[in-house]
Short mmCIF file of C-alpha atoms and ligand atoms in Angstrom, two decimals:
data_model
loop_
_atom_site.label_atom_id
_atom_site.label_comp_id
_atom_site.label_asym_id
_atom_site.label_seq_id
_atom_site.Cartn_x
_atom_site.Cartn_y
_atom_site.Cartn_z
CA UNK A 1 -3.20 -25.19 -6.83
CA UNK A 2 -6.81 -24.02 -6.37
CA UNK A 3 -7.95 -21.70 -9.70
CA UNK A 4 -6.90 -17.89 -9.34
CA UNK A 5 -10.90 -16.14 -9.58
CA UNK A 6 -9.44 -13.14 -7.87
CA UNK A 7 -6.51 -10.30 -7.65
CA UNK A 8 -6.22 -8.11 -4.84
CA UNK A 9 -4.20 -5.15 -5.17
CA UNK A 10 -2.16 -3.18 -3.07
CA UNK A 11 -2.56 0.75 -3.21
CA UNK A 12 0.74 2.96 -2.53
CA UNK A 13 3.43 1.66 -4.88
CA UNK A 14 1.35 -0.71 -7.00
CA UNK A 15 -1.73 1.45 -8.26
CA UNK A 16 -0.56 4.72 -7.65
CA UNK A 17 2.77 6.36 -6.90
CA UNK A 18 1.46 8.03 -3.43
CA UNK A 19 4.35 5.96 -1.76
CA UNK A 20 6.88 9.08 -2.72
CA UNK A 21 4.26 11.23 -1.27
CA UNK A 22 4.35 9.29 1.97
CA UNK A 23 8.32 9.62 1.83
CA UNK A 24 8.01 12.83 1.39
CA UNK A 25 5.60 13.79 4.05
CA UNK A 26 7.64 11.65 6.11
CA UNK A 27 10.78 13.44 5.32
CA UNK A 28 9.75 16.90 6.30
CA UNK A 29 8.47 15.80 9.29
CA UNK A 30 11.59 14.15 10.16
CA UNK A 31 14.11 17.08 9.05
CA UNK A 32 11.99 19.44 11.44
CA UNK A 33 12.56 17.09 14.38
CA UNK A 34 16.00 16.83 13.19
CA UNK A 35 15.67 13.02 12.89
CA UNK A 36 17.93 11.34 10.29
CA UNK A 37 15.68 9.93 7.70
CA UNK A 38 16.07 8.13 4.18
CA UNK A 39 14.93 6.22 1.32
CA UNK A 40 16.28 2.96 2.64
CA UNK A 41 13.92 3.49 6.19
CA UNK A 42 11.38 4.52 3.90
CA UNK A 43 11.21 1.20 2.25
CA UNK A 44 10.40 -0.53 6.00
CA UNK A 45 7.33 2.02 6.25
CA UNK A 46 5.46 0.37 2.84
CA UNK A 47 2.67 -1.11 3.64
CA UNK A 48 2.78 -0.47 7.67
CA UNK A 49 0.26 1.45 9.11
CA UNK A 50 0.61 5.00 9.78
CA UNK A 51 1.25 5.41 13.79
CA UNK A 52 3.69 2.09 13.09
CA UNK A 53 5.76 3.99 10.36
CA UNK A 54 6.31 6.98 13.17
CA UNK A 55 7.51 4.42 15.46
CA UNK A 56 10.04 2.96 12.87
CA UNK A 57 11.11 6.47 12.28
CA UNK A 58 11.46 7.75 15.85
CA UNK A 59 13.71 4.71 16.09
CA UNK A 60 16.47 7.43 15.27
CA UNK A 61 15.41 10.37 17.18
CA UNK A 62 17.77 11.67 20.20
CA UNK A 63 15.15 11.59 22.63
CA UNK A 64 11.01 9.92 23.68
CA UNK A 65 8.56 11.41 21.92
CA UNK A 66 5.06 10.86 24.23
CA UNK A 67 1.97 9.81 23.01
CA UNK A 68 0.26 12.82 22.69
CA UNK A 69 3.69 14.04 20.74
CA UNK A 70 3.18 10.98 18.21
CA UNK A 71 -0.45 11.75 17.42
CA UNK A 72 0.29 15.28 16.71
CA UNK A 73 3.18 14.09 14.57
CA UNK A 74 1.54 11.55 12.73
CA UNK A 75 -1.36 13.86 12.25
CA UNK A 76 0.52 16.46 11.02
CA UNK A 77 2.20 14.76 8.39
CA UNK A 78 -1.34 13.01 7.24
CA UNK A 79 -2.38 16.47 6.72
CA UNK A 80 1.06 17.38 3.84
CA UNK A 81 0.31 13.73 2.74
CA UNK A 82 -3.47 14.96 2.00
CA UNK A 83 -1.78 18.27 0.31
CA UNK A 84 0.50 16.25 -2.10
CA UNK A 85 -2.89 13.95 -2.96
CA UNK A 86 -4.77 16.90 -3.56
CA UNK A 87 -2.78 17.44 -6.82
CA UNK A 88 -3.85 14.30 -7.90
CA UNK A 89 -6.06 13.44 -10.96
CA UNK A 90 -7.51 10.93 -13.21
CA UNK A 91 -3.86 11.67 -15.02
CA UNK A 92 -2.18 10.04 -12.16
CA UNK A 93 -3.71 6.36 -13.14
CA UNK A 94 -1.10 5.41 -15.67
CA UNK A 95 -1.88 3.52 -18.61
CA UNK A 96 -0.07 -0.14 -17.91
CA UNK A 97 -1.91 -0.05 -14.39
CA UNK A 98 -5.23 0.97 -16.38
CA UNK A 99 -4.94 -1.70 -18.99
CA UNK A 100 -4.25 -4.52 -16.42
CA UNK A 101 -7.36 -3.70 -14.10
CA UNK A 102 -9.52 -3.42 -17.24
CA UNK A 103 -7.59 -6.55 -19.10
CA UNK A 104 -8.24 -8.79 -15.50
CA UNK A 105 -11.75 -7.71 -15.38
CA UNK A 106 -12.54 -8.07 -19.41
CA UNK A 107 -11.20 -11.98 -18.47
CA UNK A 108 -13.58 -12.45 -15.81
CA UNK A 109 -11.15 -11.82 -12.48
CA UNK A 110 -12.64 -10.22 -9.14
CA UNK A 111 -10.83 -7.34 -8.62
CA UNK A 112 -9.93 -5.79 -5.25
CA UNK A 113 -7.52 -3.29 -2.99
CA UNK A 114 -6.09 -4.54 0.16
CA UNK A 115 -4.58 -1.15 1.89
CA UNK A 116 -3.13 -0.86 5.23
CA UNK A 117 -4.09 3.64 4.36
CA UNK A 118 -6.70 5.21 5.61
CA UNK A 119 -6.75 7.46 2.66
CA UNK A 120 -7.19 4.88 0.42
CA UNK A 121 -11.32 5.62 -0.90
CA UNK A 122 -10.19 9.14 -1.38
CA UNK A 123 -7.22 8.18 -3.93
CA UNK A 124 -9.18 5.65 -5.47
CA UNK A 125 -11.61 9.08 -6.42
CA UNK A 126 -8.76 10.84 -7.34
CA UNK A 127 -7.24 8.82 -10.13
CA UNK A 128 -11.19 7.90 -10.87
CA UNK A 129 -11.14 4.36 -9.56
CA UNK A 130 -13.97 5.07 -7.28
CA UNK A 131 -16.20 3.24 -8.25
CA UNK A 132 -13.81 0.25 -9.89
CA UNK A 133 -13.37 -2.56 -7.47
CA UNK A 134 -15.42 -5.28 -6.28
CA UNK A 135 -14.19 -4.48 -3.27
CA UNK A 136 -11.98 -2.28 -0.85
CA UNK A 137 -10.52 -3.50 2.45
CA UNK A 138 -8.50 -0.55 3.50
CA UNK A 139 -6.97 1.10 7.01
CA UNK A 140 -10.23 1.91 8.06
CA UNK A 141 -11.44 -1.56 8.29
CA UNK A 142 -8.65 -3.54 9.80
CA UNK A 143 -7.16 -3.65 13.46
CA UNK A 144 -3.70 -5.04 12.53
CA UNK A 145 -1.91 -3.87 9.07
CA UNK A 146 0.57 -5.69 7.24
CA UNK A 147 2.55 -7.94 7.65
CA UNK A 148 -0.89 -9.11 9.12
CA UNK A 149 -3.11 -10.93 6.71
CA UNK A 150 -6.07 -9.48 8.04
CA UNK A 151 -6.57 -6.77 5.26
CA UNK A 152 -6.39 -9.05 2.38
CA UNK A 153 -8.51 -11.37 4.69
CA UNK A 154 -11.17 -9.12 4.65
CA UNK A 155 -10.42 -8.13 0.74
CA UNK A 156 -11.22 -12.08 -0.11
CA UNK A 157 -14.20 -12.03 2.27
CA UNK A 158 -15.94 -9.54 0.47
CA UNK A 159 -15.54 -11.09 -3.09
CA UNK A 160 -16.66 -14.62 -1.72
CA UNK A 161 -13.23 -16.11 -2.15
CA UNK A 162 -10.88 -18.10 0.10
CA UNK A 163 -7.06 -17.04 0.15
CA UNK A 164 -6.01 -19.59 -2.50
CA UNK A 165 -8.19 -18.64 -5.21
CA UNK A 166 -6.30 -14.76 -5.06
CA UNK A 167 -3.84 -13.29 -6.04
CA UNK A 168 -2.12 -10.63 -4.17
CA UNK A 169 0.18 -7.86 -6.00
CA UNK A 170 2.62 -5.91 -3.44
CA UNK A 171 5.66 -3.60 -3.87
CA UNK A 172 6.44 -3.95 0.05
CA UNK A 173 7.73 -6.81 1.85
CA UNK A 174 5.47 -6.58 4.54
CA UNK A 175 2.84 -7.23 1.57
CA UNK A 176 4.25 -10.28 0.78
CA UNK A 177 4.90 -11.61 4.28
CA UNK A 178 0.85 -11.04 4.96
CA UNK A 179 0.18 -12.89 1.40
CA UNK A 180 2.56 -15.76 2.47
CA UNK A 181 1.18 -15.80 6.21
CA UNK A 182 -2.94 -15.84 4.63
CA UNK A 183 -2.61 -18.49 2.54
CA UNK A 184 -2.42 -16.40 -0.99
CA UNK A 185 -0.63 -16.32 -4.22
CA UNK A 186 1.70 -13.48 -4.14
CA UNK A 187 3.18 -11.57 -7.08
CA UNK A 188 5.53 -9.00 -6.24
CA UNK A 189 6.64 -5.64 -8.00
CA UNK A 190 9.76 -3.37 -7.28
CA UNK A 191 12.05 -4.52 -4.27
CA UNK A 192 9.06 -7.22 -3.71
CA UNK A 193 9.71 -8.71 -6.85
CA UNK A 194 13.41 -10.15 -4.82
CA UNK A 195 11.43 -11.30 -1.78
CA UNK A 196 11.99 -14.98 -1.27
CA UNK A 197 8.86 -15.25 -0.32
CA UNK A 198 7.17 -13.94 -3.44
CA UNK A 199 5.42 -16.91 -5.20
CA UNK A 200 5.72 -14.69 -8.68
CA UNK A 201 7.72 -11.60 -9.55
CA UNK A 202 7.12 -9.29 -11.63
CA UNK A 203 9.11 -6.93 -13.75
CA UNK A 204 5.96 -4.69 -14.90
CA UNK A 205 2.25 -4.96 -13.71
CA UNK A 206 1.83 -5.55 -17.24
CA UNK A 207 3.11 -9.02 -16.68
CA UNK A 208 -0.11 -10.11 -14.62
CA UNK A 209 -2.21 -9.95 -17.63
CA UNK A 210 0.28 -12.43 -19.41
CA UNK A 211 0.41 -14.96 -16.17
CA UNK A 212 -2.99 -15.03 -15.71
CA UNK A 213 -5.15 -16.38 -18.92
C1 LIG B 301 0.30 1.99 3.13
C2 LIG B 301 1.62 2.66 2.82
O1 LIG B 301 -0.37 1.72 1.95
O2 LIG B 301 -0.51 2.85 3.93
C3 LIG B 301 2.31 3.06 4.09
O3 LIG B 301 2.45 1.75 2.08
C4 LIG B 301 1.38 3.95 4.93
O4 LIG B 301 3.50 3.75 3.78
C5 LIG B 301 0.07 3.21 5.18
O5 LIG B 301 1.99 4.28 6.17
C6 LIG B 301 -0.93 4.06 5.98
O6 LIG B 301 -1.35 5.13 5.18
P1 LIG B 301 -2.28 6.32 5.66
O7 LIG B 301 -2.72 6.94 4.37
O8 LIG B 301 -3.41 5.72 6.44
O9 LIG B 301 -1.43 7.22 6.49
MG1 LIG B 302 2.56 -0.59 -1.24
#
């Protein structure tokens, strides 16, 4: 096994707890089209793109929505996503995740976020990571999202590594599957950590700073 000189981070669900803001932006949209929606469809939306989530969800509506439709749609909830993040400060970066980014970097690590959102730069403001990562590879620089490596690709391009010397931290299975597919390390959090395809689980983020020396 090559040496781990990098971690690459997932956003929603791993740094920040925006993915019960998506579910929830989700959700009203959903109960206004009258389309059965709940936290077990939710959990095939992490980590897939935004106009690919709609089309999961739609998968229980009564009738074809068009493509104009869908852009209003996902548009719409974007925009009571963006309301939910605007209550979101410094506050909202909690202390384990805090330690572990400044623990990896006091030991030397590259640190990045690999994001299939769009949103990601403004969060990363938000909860005053701004200016924290080596690098970002986010929505807005990818043409396939997860399970597609390309994101964490991109992440491992920017700090000079190849795929072997990362490690990638996911909550969503579609996380995992891109890890697997790139070539990385993959430690998974939440329903992640069950994945079969998760090289390491985790029970707390904590637990990276113990794994890696
Ligand atoms: C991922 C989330 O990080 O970003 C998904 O896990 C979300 O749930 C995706 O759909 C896209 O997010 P955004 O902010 O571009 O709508
Ligand atoms: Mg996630």
């Amino acid at each position: 096994m090559a040496a781990i000189k990098g971690v690459i981070f997932d956003l929603d669900g791993v740094i920040c707890f925006t993915d019960n803001f998506h579910y929830r932006a989700w959700k009203a949209i959903a109960d206004r089209e009258h389309i059965y929606f709940d936290e077990k469809i939710n959990n095939r939306l992490r980590g897939v793109s935004r106009m690919e989530s709609l089309d999961i969800i739609l998968e229980k509506a009564e009738r074809i929505y068009s493509g104009e439709e869908k852009e209003r749609l996902a548009e719409e909830k974007n925009e009571i996503y963006k309301g939910l993040l605007s209550e979101m400060s410094r506050e909202d970066l909690s202390s384990a995740v805090k330690s572990t980014l400044y623990g990896l970097r006091g030991k030397g690590y590259l640190l990045a976020v690999g994001s299939s959102s769009k949103n990601t730069k403004q969060i990363l403001e938000r909860i005053g990571l701004g200016d924290f990562f080596d690098a970002v590879s986010d929505g807005t620089n990818i043409a396939r999202s997860k399970p597609d490596p390309e994101v964490f690709i991109k992440a491992a391009q920017m700090l000079g590594l190849e795929p072997e010397e990362c490690v990638v931290v996911e909550d969503a299975e579609a996380g995992i599957r891109a890890a697997h597919d790139g070539g990385f390390v993959s430690a998974g959090i939440g329903e992640a950590a069950r994945s079969p395809l998760t090289d390491h689980p985790l029970g707390t983020i904590r637990e990276l700073m113990e794994w890696l020396l």
